[in-house]
GROMACS .gro file of C-alpha atoms in nm:
model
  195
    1UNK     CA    1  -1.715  -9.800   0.883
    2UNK     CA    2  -1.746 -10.002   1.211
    3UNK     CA    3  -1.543 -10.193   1.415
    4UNK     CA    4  -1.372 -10.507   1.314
    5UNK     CA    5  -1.483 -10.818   1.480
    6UNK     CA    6  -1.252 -11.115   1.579
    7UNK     CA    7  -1.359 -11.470   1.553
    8UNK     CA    8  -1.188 -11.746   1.686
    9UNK     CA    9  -1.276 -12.127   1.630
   10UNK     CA   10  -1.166 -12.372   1.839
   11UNK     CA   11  -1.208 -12.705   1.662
   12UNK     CA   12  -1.158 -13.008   1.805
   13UNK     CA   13  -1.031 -13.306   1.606
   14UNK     CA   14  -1.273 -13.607   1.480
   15UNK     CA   15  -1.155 -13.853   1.808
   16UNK     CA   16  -1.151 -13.679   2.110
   17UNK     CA   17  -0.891 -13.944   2.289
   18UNK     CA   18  -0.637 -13.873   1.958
   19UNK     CA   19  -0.342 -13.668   2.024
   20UNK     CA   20  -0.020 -13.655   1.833
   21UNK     CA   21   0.338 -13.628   1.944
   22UNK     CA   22   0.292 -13.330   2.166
   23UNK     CA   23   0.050 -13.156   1.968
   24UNK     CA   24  -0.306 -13.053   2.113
   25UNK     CA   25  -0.578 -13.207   1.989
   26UNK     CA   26  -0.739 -12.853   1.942
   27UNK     CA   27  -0.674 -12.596   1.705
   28UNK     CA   28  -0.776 -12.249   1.680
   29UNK     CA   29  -0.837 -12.035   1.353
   30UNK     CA   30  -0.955 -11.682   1.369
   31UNK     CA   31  -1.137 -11.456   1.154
   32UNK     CA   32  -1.104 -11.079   1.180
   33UNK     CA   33  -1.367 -10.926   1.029
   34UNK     CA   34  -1.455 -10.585   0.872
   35UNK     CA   35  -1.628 -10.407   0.623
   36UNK     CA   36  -1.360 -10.517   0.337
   37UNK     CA   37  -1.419 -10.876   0.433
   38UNK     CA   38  -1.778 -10.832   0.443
   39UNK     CA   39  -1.763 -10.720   0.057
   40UNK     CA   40  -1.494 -10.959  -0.108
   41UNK     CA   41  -1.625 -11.248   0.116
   42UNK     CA   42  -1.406 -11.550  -0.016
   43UNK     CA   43  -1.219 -11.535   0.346
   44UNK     CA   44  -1.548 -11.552   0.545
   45UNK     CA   45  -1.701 -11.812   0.312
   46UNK     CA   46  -1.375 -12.026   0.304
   47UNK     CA   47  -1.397 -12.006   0.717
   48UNK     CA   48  -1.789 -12.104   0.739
   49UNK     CA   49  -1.655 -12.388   0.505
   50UNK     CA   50  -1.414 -12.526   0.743
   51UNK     CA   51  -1.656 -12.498   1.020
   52UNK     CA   52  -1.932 -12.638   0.855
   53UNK     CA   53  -1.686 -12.940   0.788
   54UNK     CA   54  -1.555 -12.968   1.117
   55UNK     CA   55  -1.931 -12.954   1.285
   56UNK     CA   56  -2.247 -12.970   1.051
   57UNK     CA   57  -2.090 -13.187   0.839
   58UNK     CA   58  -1.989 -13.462   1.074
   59UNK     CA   59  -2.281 -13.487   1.325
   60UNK     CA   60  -2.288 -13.861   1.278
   61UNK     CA   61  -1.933 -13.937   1.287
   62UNK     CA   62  -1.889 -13.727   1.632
   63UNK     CA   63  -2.205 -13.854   1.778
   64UNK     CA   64  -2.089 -14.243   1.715
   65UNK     CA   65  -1.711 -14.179   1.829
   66UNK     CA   66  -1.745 -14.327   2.171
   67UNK     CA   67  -1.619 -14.684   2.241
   68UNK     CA   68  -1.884 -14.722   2.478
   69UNK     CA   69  -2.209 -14.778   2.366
   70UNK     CA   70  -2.403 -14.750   2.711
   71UNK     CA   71  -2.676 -14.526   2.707
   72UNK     CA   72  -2.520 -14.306   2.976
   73UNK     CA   73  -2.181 -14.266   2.736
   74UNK     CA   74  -2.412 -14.180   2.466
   75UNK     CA   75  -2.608 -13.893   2.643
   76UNK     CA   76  -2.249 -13.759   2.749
   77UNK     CA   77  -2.089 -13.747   2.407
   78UNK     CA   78  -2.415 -13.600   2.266
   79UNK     CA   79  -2.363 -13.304   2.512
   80UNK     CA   80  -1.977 -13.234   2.492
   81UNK     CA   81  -2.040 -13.254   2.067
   82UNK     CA   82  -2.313 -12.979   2.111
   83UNK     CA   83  -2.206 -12.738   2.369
   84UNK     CA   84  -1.853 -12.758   2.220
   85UNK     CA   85  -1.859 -12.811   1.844
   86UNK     CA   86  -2.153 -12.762   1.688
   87UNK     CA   87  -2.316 -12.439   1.938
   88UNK     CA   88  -1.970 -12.247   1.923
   89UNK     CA   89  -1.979 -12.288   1.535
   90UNK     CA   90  -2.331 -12.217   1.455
   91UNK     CA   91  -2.300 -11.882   1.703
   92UNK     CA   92  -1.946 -11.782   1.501
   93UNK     CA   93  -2.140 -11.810   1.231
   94UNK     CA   94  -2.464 -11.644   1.334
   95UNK     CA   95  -2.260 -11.337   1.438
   96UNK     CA   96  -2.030 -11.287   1.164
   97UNK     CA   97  -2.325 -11.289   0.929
   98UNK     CA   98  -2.493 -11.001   1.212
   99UNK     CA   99  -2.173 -10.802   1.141
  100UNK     CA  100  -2.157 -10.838   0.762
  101UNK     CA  101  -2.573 -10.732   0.805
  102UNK     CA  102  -2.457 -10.436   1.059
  103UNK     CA  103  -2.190 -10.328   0.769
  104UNK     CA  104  -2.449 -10.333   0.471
  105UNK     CA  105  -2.730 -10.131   0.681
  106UNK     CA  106  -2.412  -9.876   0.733
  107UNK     CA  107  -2.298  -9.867   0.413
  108UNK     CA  108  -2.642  -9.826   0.268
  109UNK     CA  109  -2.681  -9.531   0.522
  110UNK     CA  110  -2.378  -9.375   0.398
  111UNK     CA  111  -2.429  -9.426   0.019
  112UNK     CA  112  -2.800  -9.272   0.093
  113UNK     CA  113  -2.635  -8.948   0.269
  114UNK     CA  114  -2.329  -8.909  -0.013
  115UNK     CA  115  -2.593  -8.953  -0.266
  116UNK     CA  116  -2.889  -8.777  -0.170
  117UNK     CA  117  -3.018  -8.509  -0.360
  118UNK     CA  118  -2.991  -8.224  -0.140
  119UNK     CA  119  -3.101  -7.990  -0.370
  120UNK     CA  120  -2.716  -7.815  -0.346
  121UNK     CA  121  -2.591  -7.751  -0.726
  122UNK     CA  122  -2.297  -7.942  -0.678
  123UNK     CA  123  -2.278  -8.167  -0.943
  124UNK     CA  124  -2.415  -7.949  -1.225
  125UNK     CA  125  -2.095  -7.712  -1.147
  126UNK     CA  126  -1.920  -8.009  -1.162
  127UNK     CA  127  -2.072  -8.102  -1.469
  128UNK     CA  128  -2.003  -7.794  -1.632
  129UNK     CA  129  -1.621  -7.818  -1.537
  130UNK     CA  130  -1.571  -8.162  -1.635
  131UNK     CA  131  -1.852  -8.295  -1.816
  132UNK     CA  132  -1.738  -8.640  -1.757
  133UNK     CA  133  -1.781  -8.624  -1.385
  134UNK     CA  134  -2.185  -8.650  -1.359
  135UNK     CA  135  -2.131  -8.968  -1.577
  136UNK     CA  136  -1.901  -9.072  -1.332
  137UNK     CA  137  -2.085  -8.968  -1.007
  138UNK     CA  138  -2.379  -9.197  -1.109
  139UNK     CA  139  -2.162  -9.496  -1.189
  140UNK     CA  140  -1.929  -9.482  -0.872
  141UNK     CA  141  -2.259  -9.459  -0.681
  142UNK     CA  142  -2.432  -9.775  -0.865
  143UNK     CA  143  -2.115  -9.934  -0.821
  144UNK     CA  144  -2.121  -9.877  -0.459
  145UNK     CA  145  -2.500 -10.005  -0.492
  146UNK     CA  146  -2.426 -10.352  -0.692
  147UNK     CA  147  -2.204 -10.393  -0.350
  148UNK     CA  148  -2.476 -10.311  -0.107
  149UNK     CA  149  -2.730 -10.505  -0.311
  150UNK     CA  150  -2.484 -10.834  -0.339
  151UNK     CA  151  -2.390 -10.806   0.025
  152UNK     CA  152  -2.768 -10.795   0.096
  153UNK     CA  153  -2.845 -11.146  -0.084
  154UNK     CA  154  -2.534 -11.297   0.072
  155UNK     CA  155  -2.644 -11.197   0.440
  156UNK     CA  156  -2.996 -11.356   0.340
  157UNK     CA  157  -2.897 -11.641   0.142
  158UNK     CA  158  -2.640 -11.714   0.462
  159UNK     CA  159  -2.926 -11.686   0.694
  160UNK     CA  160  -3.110 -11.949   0.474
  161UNK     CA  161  -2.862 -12.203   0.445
  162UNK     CA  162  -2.798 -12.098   0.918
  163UNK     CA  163  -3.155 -12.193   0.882
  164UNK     CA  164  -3.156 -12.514   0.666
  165UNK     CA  165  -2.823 -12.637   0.875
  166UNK     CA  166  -2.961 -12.616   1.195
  167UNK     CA  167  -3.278 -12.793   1.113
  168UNK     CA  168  -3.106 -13.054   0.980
  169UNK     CA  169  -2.881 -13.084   1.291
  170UNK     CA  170  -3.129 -13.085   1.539
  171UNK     CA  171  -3.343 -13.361   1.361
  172UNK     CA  172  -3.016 -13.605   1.393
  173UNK     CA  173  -2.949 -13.455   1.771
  174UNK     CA  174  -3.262 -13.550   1.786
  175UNK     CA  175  -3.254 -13.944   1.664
  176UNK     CA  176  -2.940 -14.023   1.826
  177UNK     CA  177  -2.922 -13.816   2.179
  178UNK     CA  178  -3.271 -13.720   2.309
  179UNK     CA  179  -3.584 -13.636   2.109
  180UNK     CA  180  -3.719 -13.443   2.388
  181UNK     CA  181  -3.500 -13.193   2.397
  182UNK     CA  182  -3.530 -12.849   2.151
  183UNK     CA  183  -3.199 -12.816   2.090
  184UNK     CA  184  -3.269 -12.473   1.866
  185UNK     CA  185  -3.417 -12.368   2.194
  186UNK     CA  186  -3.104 -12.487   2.439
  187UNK     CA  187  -2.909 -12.268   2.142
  188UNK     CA  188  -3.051 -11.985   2.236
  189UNK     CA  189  -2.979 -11.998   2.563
  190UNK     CA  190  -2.599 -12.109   2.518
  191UNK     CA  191  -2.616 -11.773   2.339
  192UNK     CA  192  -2.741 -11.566   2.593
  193UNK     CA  193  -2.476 -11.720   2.795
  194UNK     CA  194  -2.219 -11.627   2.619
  195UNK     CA  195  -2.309 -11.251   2.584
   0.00000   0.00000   0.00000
């Protein structure tokens, strides 16, 4: 087992100009992450919910929250949305998804060197002392399996929908702040400047 890994979202609220009675109008919600998480993922998936909701989901409601309608105003707002909503989410995202992948290639690693057949005698002693327990080597191990294997489509299915969301996003970044800019390409780099 690895490290855990922290996440923390800062998430603005819909109207940047909206604050309320000496509250912020920026919230933070963090993830830690481990292997546990990785395998009952309802905490992970119910945080990529809420910041899917509070970015992916609302491109066109941030994007036309400006009073001003100048061209200028509009370039502006189109920047501050993506450098501070939607790039921050789409990187938490992207890494927690690494880490979950990190966690299945080590548990698979782990499950291969418990489980290998190393030729030792082991479990036919074993077998012959309890003759329950080769019955119940085999199913702890496809047990441990069926949770490799699920956290294996759920990294890839993850990546898919990553993939599907960020097309999508940049094709509206694209019709309402500049069409000449690659915006999966300008997400690269705000990740390499973050590392």
């Amino acid at each position: 087992m690895g490290q855990d890994l922290i996440l923390k979202a800062q998430v603005r609220g819909t109207d940047p100009n909206l604050k309320t009675k000496g509250w912020d109008d920026v919230t933070v919600h963090t993830l830690t992450l481990n292997r546990e998480r990785c395998l009952s993922r309802e905490l992970v998936e119910s945080f990529f919910r809420f910041l899917r909701h509070n970015s992916d989901d609302v491109i066109r409601q941030k994007l036309n929250n400006t009073k001003e309608k100048n061209e200028r105003a509009a370039k502006t707002r189109c920047k501050e949305f993506v450098t501070q909503d939607l790039f921050p989410s789409w990187d938490l995202r992207l890494r927690a998804i690494d880490f979950c992948d990190r966690e299945a290639s080590s548990l698979k690693r782990e499950l291969d060197e418990k489980y290998a057949p190393d030729g030792s005698h082991g479990p036919v002693l074993a077998a012959r002392m309890d003759p329950y327990a080769a019955a119940d080597s085999v199913a702890t191990r496809e047990a441990y399996l069926r949770q490799w294997s699920e956290l294996r489509r759920w990294v890839d299915n993850q990546r898919g929908i990553e993939q599907i969301l960020q097309r999508t996003g940049t094709g509206v970044l694209a019709r309402a702040c500049d069409p000449d800019t690659s915006y999966i390409d300008e997400f690269e780099k705000f990740r390499k400047s973050i590392r």
